[in-house]
Short mmCIF file of C-alpha atoms in Angstrom, two decimals:
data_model
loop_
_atom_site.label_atom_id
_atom_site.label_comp_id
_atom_site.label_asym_id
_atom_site.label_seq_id
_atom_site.Cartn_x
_atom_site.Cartn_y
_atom_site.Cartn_z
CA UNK X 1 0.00 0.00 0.00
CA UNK X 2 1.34 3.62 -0.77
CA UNK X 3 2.69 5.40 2.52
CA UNK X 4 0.97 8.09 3.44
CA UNK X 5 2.16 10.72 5.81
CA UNK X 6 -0.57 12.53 7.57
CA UNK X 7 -0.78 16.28 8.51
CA UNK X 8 -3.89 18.02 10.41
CA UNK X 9 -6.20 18.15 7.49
CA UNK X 10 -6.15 14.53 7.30
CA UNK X 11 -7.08 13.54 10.70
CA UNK X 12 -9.20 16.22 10.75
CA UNK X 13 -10.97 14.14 7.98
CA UNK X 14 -10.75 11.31 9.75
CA UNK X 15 -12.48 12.76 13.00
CA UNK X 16 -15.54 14.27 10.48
CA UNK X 17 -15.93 11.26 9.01
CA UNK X 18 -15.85 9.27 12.31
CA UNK X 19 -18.41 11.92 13.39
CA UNK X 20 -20.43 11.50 10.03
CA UNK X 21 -20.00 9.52 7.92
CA UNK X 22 -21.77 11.02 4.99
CA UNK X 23 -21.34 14.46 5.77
CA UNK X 24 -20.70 16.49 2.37
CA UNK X 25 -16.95 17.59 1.85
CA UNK X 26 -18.18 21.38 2.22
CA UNK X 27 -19.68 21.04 5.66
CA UNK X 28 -16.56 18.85 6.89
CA UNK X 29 -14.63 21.54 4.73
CA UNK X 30 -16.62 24.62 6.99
CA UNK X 31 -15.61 22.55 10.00
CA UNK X 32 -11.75 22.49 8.87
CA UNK X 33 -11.65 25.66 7.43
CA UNK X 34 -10.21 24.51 4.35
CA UNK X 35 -11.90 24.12 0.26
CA UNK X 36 -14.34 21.37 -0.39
CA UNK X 37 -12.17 20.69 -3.11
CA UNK X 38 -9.14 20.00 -0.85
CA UNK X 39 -11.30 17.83 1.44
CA UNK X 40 -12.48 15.56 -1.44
CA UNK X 41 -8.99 15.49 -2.84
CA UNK X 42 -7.64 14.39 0.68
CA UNK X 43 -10.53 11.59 1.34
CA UNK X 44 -10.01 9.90 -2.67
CA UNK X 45 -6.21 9.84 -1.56
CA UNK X 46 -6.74 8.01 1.56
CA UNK X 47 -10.26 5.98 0.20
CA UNK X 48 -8.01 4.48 -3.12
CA UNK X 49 -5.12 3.76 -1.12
CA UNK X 50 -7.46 1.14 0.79
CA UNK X 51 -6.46 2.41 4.09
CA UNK X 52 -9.70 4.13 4.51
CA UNK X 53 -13.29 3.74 3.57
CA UNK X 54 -16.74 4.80 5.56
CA UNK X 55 -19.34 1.25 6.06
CA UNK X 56 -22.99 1.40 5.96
CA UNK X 57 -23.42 -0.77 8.40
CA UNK X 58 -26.63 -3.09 10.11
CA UNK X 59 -27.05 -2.54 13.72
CA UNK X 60 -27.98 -6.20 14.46
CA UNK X 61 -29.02 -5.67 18.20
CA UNK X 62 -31.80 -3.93 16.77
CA UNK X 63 -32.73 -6.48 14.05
CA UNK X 64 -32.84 -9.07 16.26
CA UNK X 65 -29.61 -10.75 15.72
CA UNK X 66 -27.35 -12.46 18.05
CA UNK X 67 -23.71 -11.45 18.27
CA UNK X 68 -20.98 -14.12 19.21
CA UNK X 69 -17.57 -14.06 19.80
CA UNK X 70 -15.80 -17.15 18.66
CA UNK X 71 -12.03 -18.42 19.00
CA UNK X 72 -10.92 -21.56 17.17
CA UNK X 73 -7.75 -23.23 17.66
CA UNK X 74 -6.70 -25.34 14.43
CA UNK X 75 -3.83 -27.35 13.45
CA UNK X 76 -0.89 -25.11 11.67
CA UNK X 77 -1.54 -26.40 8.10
CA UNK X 78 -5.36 -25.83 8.22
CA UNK X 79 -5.67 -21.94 10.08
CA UNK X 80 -5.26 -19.60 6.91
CA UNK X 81 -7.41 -21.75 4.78
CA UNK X 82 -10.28 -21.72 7.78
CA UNK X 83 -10.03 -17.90 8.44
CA UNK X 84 -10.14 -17.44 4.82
CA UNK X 85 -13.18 -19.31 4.65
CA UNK X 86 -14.78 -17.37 7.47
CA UNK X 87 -13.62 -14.41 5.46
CA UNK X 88 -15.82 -15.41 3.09
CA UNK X 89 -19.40 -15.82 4.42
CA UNK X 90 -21.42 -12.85 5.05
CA UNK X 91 -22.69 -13.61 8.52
CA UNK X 92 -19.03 -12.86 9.96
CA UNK X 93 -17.86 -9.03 10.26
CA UNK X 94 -14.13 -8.92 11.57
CA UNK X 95 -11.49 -12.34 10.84
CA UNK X 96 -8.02 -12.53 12.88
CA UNK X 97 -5.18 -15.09 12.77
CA UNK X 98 -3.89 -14.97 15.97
CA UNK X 99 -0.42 -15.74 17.84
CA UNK X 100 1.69 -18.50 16.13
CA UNK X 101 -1.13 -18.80 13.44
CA UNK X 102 -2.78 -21.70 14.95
CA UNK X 103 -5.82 -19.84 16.10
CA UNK X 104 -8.53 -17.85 14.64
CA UNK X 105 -10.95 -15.36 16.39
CA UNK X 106 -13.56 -14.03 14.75
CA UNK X 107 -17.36 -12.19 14.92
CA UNK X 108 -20.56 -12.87 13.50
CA UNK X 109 -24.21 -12.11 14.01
CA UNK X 110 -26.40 -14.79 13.71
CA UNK X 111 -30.68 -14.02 12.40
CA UNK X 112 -32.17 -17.34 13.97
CA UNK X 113 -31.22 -19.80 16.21
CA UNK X 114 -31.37 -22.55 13.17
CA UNK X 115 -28.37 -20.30 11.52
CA UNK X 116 -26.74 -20.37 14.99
CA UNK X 117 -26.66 -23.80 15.04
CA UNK X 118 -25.41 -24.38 11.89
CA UNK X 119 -22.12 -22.21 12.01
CA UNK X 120 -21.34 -23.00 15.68
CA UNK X 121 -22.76 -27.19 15.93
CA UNK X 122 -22.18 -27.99 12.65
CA UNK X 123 -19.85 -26.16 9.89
CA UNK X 124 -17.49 -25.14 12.32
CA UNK X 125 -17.39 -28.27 14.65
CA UNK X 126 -16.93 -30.20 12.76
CA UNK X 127 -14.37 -29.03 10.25
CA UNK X 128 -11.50 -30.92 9.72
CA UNK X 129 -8.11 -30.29 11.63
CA UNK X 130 -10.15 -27.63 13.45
CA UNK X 131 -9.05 -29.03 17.09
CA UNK X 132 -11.59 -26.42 19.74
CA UNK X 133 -14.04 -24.27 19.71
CA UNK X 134 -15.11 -21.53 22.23
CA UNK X 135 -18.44 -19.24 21.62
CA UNK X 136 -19.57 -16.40 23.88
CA UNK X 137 -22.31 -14.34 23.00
CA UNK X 138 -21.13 -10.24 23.18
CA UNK X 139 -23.69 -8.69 25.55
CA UNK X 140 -22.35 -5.26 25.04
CA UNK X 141 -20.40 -2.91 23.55
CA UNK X 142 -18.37 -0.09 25.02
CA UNK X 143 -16.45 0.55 22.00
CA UNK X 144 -17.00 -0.13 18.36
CA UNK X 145 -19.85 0.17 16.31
CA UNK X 146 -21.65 2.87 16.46
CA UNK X 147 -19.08 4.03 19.22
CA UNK X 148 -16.34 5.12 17.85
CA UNK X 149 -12.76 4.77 18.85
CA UNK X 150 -11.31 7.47 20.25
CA UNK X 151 -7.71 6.82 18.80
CA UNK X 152 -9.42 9.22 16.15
CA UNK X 153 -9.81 12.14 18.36
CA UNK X 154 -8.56 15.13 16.10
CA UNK X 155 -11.45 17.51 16.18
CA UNK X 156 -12.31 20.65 19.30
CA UNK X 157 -15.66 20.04 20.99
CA UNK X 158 -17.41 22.54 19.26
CA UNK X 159 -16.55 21.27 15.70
CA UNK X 160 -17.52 18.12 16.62
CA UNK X 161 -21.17 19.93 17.62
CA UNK X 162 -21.42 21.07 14.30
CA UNK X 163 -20.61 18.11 12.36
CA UNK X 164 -23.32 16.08 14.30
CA UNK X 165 -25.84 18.89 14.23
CA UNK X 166 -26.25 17.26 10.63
CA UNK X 167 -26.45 13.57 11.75
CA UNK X 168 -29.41 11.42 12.13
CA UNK X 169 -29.38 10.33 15.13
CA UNK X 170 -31.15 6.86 16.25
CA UNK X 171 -33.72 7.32 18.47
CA UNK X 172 -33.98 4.59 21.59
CA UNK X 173 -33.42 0.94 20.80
CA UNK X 174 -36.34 -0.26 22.88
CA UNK X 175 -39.31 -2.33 21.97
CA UNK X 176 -39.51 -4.96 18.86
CA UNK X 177 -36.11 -5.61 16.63
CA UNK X 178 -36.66 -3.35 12.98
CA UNK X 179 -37.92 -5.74 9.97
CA UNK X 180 -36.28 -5.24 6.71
CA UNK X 181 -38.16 -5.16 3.80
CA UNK X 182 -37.91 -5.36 -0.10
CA UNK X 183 -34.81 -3.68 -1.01
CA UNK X 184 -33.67 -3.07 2.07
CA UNK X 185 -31.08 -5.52 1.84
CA UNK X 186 -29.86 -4.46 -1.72
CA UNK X 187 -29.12 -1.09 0.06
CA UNK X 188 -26.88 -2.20 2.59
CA UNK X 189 -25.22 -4.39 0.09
CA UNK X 190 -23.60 -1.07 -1.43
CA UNK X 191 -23.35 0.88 2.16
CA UNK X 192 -21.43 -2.61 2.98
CA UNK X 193 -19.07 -1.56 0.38
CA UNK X 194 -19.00 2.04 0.29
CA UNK X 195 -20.69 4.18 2.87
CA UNK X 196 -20.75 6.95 1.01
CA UNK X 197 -22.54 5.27 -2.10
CA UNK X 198 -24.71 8.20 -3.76
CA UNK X 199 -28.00 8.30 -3.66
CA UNK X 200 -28.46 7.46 -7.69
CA UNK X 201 -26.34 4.44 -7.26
CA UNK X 202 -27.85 3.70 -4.47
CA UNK X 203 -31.43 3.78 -6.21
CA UNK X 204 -29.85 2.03 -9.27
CA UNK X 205 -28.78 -0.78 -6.87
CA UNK X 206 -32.86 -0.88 -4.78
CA UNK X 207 -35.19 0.08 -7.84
CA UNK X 208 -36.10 2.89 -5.94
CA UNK X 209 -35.92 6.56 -6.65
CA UNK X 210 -33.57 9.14 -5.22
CA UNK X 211 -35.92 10.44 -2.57
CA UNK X 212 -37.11 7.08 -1.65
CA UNK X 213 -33.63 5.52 -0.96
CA UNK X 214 -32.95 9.09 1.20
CA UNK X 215 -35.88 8.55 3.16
CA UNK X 216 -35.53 4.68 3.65
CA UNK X 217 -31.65 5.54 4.98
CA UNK X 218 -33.16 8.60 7.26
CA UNK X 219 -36.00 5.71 8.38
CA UNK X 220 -33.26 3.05 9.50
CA UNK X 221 -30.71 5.30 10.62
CA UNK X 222 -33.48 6.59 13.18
CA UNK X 223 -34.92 3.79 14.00
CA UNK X 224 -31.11 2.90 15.17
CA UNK X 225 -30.91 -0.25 12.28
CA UNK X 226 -28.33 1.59 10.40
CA UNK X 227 -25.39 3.53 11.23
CA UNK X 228 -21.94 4.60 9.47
CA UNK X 229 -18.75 3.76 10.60
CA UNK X 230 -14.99 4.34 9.40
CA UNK X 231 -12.73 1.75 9.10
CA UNK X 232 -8.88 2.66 9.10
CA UNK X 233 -6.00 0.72 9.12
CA UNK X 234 -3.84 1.00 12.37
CA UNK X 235 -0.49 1.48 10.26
CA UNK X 236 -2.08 4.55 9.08
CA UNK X 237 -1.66 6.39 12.06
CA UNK X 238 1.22 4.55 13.25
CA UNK X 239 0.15 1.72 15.11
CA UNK X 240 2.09 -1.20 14.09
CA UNK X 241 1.23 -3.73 17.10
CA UNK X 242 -2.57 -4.97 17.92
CA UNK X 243 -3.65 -7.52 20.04
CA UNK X 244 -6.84 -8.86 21.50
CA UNK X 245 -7.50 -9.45 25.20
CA UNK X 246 -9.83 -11.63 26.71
CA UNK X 247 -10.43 -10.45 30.91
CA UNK X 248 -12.34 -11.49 33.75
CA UNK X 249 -13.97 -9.55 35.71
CA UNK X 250 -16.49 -9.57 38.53
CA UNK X 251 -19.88 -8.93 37.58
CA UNK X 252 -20.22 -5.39 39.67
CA UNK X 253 -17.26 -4.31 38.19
CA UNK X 254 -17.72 -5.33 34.71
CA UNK X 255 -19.80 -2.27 33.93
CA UNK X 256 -17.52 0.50 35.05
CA UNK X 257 -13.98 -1.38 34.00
CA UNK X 258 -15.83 -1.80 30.37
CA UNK X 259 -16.35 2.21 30.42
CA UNK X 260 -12.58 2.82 31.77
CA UNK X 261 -11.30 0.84 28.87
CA UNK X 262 -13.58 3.08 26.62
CA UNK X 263 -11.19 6.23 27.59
CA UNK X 264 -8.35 4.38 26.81
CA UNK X 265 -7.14 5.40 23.02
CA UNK X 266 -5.58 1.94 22.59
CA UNK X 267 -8.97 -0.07 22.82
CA UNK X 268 -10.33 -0.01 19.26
CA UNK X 269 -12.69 -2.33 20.71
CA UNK X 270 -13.98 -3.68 24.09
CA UNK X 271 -17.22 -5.74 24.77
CA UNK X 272 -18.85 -7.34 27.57
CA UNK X 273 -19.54 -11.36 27.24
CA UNK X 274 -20.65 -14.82 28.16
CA UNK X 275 -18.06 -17.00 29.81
CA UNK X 276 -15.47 -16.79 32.51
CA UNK X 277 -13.55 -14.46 30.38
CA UNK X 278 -16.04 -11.46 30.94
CA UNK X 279 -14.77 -8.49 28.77
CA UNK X 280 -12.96 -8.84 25.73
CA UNK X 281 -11.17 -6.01 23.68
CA UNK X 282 -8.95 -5.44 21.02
CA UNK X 283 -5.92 -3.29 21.74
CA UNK X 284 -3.53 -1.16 19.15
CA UNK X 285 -0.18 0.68 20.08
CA UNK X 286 2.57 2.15 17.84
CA UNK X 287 5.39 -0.78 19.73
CA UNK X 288 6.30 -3.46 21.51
CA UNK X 289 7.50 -1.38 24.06
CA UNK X 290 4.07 0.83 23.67
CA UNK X 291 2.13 -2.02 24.56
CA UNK X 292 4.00 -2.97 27.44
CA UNK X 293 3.85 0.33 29.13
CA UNK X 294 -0.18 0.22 28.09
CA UNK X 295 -0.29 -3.40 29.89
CA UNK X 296 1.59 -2.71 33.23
CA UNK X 297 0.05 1.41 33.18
CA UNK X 298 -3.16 1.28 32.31
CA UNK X 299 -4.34 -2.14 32.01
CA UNK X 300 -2.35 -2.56 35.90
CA UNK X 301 -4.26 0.53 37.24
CA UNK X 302 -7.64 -1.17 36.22
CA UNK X 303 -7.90 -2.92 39.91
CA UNK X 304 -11.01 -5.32 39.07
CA UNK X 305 -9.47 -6.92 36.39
CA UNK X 306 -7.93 -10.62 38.05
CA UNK X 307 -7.29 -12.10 34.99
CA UNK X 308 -6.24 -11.23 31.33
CA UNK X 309 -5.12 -13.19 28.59
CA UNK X 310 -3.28 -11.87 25.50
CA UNK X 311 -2.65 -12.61 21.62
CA UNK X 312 -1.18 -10.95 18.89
CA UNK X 313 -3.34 -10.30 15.76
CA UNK X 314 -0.54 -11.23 13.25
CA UNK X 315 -2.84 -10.98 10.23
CA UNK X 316 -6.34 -9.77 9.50
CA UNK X 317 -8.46 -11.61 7.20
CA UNK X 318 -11.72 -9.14 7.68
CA UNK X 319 -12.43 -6.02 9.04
CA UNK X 320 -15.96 -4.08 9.40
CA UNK X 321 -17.93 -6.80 7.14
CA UNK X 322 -15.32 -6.58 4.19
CA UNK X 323 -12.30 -9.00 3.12
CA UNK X 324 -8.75 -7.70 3.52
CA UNK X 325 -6.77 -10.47 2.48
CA UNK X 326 -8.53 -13.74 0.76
#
């Protein structure tokens, strides 16, 4: 991939887009107090070097889907071939080869309990040379999603104000999951792949019109079904190590260690799970020597943490529902 050196501007953009996703390149341009034209130049620079791209992405809490957390240990010959074909089905969302390559952790959100069965009791189970299998369902999320990471923090409060003052925001997640209907599905397709699809190719993709597919993205987006997220590559900003951790905690604690980890601009991710291992997050620093200080520093001051285990992500098949490497 082309290196790319970043100056304010960019991660300025970064922050907008984190913000909003689909904000135009004049407002995020009013925000920066730079040219539209500068803004869009900056964003197809980062977007075609494939560091950087904005997801329209399905909230499945809120269609009814169940989120799991799976590890799988394999045997060294089989663990790239597996992960890749995780990679490939569309009911997983972020693929990892882990420490010496011999295990795979992975997510996925599962429609029906018949679909649940048949990744976790069957296709995975039993494949070949695949030697365990552990499955936790992720209860909740203190970062990632629709909460962003705050590794991406580039922007004064008050810009930030005015970037979301054009958001739509989801309104509460209570009551019965959101059905899709017909088209719905070809429109996430394309957000899947580019979050910041217009709205003719958009309605080119649904069979609707323009102002159909804009209201139909304001109606899921509010009804908290939708929501836009960037994905960037760690190496981008500098961070050449990531890891995932898997921590137990006591239940009491769980809650407030969960939002402690969300301050932390290292966690790109942190959840709250089945199992003994309670809270599970995924961790990026610039070193080795980064991520030891972030272990014995912050991690250590974290007092109702009494157990953590660690790998390092040494490849990434997926990220944010889209292949990286297959």
């Amino acid at each position: 991939m082309e290196n790319i050196a970043l100056d304010e501007v960019d991660r300025g953009l970064l922050h907008a887009l984190q913000v909003d996703g689909r904000a135009s390149f004049s407002r995020i341009g009013e925000v920066l107090g730079v040219s539209d034209q500068r803004v869009a130049r900056r964003y197809r620079r980062l977007r075609s070097s494939g560091m950087v791209r904005v997801v329209g992405l399905p909230d499945g809490r809120r269609l009814g889907y169940e989120n799991w957390s799976i590890r799988l240990r394999c045997t060294p010959d089989a663990a790239v071939s597996i992960a890749e074909a995780l990679g490939r089905r569309s009911d997983t969302f972020w693929v990892h080869l882990l420490s010496g390559g011999t295990e795979i952790s992975c997510g996925t959100y599962q429609r029906t309990a018949d679909d649940r069965e048949s990744l976790l009791l069957h296709k995975v189970a039993r494949t070949n040379r695949v030697l365990s299998v552990i499955a936790h369902r992720t209860l909740h999320m203190f970062v990632g999603g629709r909460i962003g990471w705050t590794g991406l923090a580039a922007l004064s409060p008050d810009q930030v104000a005015h970037l979301a003052a054009g958001r739509v925001y989801a309104k509460r997640g209570d009551g019965e999951p959101v059905v899709l209907g017909p088209g719905d599905e070809a429109l996430l397709e394309v957000l899947r792949r580019d979050g910041r699809a217009a709205h003719a190719d958009l309605a080119a993709a649904t069979g609707w019109s323009e102002s159909t597919v804009r209201r139909r993205m304001e109606h899921l987006s509010a009804a908290g079904a939708l929501f836009f997220d960037l994905d960037v590559l760690p190496t981008l900003l500098g961070y050449r190590v990531e890891a995932q951790l898997w921590m137990s905690v006591p239940p009491a604690e769980l809650h407030a260690t969960g939002r402690a980890l969300a301050g932390h601009p290292e966690i790109a991710f942190a959840g709250a799970t089945t199992g003994p291992n309670n809270l599970m997050a995924s961790v990026v620093c610039r070193d080795d020597a980064a991520f030891y200080r972030y272990m014995t520093e912050s991690l250590g001051a974290l007092p109702a943490i009494r157990h953590i285990e660690t790998a390092p992500i040494i490849r990434t098949i997926k990220r944010a529902g889209a292949v990286l490497s297959v």
